[in-house]
Tab-separated table of C-alpha atoms and ligand atoms in Angstrom:
chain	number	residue	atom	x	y	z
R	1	UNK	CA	27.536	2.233	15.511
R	2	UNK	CA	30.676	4.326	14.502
R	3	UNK	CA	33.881	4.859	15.547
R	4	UNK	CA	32.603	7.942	17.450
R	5	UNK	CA	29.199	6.888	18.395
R	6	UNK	CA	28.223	3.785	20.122
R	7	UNK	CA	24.866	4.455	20.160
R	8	UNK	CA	22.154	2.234	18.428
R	9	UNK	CA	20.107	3.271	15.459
R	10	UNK	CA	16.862	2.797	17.459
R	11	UNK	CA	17.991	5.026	20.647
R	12	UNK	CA	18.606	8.423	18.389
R	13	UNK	CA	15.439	10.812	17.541
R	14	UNK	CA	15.289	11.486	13.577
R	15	UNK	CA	15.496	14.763	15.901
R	16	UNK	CA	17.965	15.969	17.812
R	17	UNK	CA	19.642	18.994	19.302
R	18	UNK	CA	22.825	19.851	19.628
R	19	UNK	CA	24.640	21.764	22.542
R	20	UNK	CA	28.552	22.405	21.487
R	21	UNK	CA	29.159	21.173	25.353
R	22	UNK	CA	28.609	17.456	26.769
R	23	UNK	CA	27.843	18.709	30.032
R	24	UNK	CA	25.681	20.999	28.286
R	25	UNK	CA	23.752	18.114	26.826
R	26	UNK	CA	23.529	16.738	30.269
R	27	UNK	CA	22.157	19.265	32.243
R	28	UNK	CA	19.588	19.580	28.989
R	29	UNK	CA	18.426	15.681	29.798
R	30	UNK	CA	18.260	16.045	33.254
R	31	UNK	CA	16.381	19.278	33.749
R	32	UNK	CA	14.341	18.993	30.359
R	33	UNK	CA	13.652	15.749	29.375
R	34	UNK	CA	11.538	12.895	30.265
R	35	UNK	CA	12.976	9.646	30.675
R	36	UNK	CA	15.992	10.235	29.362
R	37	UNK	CA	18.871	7.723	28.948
R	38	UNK	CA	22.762	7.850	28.013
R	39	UNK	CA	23.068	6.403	24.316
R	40	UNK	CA	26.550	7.750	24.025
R	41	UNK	CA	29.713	8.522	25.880
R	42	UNK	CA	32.442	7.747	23.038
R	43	UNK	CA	35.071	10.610	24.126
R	44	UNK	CA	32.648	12.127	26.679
R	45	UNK	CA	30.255	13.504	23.329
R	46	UNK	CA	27.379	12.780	25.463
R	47	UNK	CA	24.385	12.141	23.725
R	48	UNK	CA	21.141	11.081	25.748
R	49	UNK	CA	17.588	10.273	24.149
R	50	UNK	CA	14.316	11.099	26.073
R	51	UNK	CA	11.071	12.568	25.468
R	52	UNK	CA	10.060	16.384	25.655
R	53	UNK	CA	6.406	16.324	26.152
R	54	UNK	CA	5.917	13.247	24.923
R	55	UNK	CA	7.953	13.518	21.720
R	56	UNK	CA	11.176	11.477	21.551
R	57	UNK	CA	14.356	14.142	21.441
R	58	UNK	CA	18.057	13.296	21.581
R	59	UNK	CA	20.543	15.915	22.942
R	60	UNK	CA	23.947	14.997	21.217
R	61	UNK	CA	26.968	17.366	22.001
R	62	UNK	CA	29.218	18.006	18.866
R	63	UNK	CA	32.205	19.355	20.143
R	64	UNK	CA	34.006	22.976	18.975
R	65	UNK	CA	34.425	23.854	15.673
R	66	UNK	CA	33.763	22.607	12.078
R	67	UNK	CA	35.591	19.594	12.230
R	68	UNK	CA	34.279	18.059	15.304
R	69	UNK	CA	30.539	18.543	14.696
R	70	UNK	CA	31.291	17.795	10.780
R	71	UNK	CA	31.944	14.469	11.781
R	72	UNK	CA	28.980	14.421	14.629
R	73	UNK	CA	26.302	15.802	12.451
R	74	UNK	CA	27.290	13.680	9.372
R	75	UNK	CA	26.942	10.046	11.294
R	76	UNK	CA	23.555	11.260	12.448
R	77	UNK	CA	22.368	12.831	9.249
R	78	UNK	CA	23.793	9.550	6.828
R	79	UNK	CA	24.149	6.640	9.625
R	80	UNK	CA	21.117	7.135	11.843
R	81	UNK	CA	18.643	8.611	9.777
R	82	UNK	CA	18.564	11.977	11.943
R	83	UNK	CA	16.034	14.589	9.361
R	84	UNK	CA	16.293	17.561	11.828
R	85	UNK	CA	19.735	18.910	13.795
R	86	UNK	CA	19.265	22.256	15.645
R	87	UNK	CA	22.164	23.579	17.231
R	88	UNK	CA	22.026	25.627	20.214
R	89	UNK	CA	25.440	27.505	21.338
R	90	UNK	CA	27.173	31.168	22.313
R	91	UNK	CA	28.343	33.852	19.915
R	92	UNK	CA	30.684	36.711	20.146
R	93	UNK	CA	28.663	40.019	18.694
R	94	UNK	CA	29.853	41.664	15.636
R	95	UNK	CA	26.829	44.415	15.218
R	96	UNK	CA	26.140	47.144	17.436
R	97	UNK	CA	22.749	46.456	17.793
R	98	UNK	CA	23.039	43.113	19.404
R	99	UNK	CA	23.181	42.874	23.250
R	100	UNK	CA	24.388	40.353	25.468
R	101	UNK	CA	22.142	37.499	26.119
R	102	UNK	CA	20.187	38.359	22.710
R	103	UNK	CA	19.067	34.731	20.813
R	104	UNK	CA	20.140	35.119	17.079
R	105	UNK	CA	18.705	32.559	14.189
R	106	UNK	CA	21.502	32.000	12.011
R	107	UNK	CA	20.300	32.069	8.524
R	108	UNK	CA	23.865	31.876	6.905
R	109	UNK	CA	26.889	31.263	7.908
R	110	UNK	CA	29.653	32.662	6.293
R	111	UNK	CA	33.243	31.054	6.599
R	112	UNK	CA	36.896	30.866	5.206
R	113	UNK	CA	36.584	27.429	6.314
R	114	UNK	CA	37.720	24.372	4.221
R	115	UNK	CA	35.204	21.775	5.572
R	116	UNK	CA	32.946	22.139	2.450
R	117	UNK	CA	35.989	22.198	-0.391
R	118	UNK	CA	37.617	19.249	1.503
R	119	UNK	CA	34.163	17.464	1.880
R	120	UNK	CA	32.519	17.295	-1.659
R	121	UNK	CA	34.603	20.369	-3.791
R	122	UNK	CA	32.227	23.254	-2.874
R	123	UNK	CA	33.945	26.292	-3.066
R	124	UNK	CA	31.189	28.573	-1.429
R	125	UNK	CA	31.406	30.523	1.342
R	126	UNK	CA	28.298	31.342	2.184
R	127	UNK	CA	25.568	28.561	3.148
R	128	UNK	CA	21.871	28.805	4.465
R	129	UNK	CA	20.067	27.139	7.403
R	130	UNK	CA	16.937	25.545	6.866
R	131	UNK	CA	13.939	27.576	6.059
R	132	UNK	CA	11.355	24.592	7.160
R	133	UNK	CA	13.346	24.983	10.716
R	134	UNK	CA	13.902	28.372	10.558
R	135	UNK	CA	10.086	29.196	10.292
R	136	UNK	CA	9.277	26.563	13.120
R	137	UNK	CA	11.782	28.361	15.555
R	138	UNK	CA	10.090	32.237	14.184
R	139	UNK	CA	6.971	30.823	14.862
R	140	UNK	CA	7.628	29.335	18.084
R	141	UNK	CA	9.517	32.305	19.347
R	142	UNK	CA	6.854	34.247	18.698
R	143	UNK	CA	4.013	31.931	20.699
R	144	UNK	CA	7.441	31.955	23.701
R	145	UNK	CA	7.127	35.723	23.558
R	146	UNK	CA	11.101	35.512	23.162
R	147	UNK	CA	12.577	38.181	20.627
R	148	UNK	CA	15.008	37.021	18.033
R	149	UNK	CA	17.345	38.582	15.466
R	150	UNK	CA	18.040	36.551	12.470
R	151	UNK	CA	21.291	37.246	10.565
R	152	UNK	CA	24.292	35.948	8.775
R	153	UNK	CA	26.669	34.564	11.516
R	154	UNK	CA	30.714	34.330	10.675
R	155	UNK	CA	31.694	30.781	11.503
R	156	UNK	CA	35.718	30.900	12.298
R	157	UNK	CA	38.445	27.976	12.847
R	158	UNK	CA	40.049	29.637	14.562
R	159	UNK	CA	39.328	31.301	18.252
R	160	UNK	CA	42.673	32.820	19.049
R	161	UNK	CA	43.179	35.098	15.392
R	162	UNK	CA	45.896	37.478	15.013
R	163	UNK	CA	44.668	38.548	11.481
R	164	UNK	CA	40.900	37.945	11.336
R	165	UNK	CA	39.077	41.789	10.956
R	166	UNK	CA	35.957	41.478	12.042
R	167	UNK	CA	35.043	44.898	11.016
R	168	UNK	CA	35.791	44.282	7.346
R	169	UNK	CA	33.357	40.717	7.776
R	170	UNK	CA	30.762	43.341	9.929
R	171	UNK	CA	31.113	45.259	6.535
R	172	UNK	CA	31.630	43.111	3.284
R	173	UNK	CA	30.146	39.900	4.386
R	174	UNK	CA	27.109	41.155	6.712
R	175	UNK	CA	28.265	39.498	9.564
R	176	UNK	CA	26.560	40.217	13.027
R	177	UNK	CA	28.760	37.330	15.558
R	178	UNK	CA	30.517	34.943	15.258
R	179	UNK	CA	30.796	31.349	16.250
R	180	UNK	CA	32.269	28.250	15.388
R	181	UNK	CA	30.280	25.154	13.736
R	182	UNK	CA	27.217	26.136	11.792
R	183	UNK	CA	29.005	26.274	8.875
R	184	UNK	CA	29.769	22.446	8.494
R	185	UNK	CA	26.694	21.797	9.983
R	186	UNK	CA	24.810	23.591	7.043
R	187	UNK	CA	27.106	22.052	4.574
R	188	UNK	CA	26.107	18.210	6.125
R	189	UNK	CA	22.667	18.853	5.974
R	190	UNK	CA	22.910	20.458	2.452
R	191	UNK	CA	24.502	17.181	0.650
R	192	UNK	CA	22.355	15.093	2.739
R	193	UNK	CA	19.080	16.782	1.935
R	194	UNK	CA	18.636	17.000	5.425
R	195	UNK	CA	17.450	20.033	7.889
R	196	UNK	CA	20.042	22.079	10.156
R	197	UNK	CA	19.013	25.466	11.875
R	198	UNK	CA	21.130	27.354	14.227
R	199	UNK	CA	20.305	29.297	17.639
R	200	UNK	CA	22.694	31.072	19.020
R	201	UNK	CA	22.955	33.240	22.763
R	202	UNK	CA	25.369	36.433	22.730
R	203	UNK	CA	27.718	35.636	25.256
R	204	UNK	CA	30.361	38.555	24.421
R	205	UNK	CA	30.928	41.382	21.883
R	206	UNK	CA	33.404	43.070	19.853
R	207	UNK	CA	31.906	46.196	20.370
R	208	UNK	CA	30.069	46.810	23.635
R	209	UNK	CA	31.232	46.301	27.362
R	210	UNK	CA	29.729	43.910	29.872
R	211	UNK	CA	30.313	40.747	31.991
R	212	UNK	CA	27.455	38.463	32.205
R	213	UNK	CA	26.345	37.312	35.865
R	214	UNK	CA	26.029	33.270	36.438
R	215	UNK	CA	22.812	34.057	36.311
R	216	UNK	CA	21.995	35.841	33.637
R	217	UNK	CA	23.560	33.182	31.492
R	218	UNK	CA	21.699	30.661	33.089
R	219	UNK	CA	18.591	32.606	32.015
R	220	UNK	CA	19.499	32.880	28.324
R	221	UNK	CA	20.652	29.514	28.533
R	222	UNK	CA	17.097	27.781	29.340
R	223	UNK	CA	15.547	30.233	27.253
R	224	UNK	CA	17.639	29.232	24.218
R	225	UNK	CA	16.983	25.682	25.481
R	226	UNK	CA	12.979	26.107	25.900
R	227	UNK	CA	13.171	27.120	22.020
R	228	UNK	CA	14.580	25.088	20.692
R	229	UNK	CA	13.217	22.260	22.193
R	230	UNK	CA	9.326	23.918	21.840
R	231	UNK	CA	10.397	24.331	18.232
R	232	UNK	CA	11.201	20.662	17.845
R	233	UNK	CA	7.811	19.445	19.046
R	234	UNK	CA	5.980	22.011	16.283
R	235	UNK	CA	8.064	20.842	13.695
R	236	UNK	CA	5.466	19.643	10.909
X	1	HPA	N1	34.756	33.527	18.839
X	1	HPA	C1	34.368	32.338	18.397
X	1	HPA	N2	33.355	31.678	18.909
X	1	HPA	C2	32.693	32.238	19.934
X	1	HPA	C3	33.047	33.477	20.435
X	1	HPA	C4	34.138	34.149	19.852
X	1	HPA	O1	34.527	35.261	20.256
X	1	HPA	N3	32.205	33.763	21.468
X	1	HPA	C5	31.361	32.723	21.567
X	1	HPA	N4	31.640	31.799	20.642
């Protein structure tokens, strides 16, 4: 147990995927899993642990931002012997040619962040998923019949910006969207020697018009949901 999880070594899957929302997590267990079960509710970061046909799976949220799932991810990675994390959460589009409701596979995230120079002293901006998860989740998209786009995401602190240009991170830094915690969650699994892959749903853009319908995000949702959780069980 930690100060921010009260869950017991035994009730967390060595893999587990993370929604940025608790409620998220939630309505993952109860329309996804099999027997699933509450192992956490320290500040509402619900985590539950059940099986997705038949292999075990916890659904932990982490919270928004670096910060929140740096602290998340590391516990699981270093205190409950988690191997695999893959994040599933929205993204604002950079690029042109990504649509709303578009899955991306993040395969580095670029930040200004300081998580990584205030964690260990690594002054890099730039960090990469996992390739071993990265394949998996190619591989199983490919058996879903759901198209992905990989890319490098930008991964902010900071929602609100009056100064951030995305534009010049579209342009210098090969950014397609943005989002806000893969970048920590890289770095965790990276000093851990551990694996972290990121899936993210377009749920706005910088460049194009459109409103999504309740509906349509629901969609994207369970798709982005379905794949990651199909990729878990083909991990090898
Ligand atoms: N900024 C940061 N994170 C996001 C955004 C955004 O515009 N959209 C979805 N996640």
């Amino acid at each position: 147990m930690t100060p921010h999880n009260e869950a017991k070594k035994e009730d967390i899957s060595n893999i587990v995927i993370m929604p940025g929302d608790p409620l998220r997590a939630k309505y993952i267990a109860e329309n996804f899993l099999e027997n699933a079960h509450l192992v956490n509710s320290v500040r509402n970061i619900y985590a539950y642990t059940g099986e997705y046909k038949n292999k075990k799976i916890t659904v932990m949220a982490s919270g928004m931002g670096n910060p929140s799932i740096g602290i998340y991810s590391y516990e699981l990675f270093k205190l409950y012997d988690v191997d695999y994390i893959i994040r599933i959460g929205t993204a604002g589009a950079y690029a042109e040619d990504l649509d709303l409701l578009d899955l991306v596979l993040v395969e580095k995230s670029f930040s200004e962040s300081s998580y990584a120079k205030l964690q260990n002293g690594n002054t890099d901006n730039l960090i990469e998923s996992s390739n071993l998860l990265n394949y998996c989740i190619e591989e199983t998209a490919n058996k879903l019949n759901f198209k992905i786009k990989k890319g490098i995401v930008h991964c902010s602190d900071v929602f609100y910006s009056d100064v951030s240009d995305y534009k010049k991170l579209k342009k210098e830094h090969n950014c397609i969207a943005i989002e806000m915690e893969s970048f920590a969650l890289f770095h965790n699994a990276k000093i851990l020697n551990k694996n972290a892959a990121c899936i993210l749903s377009i749920s706005d853009s910088f460049v194009k018009e459109g409103i999504l319908s309740p509906d349509e995000r629901q969609t994207s949702l369970n798709n982005m949901i379905k794949l990651a959780l199909e990729s878990a069980c083909n991990i090898k």
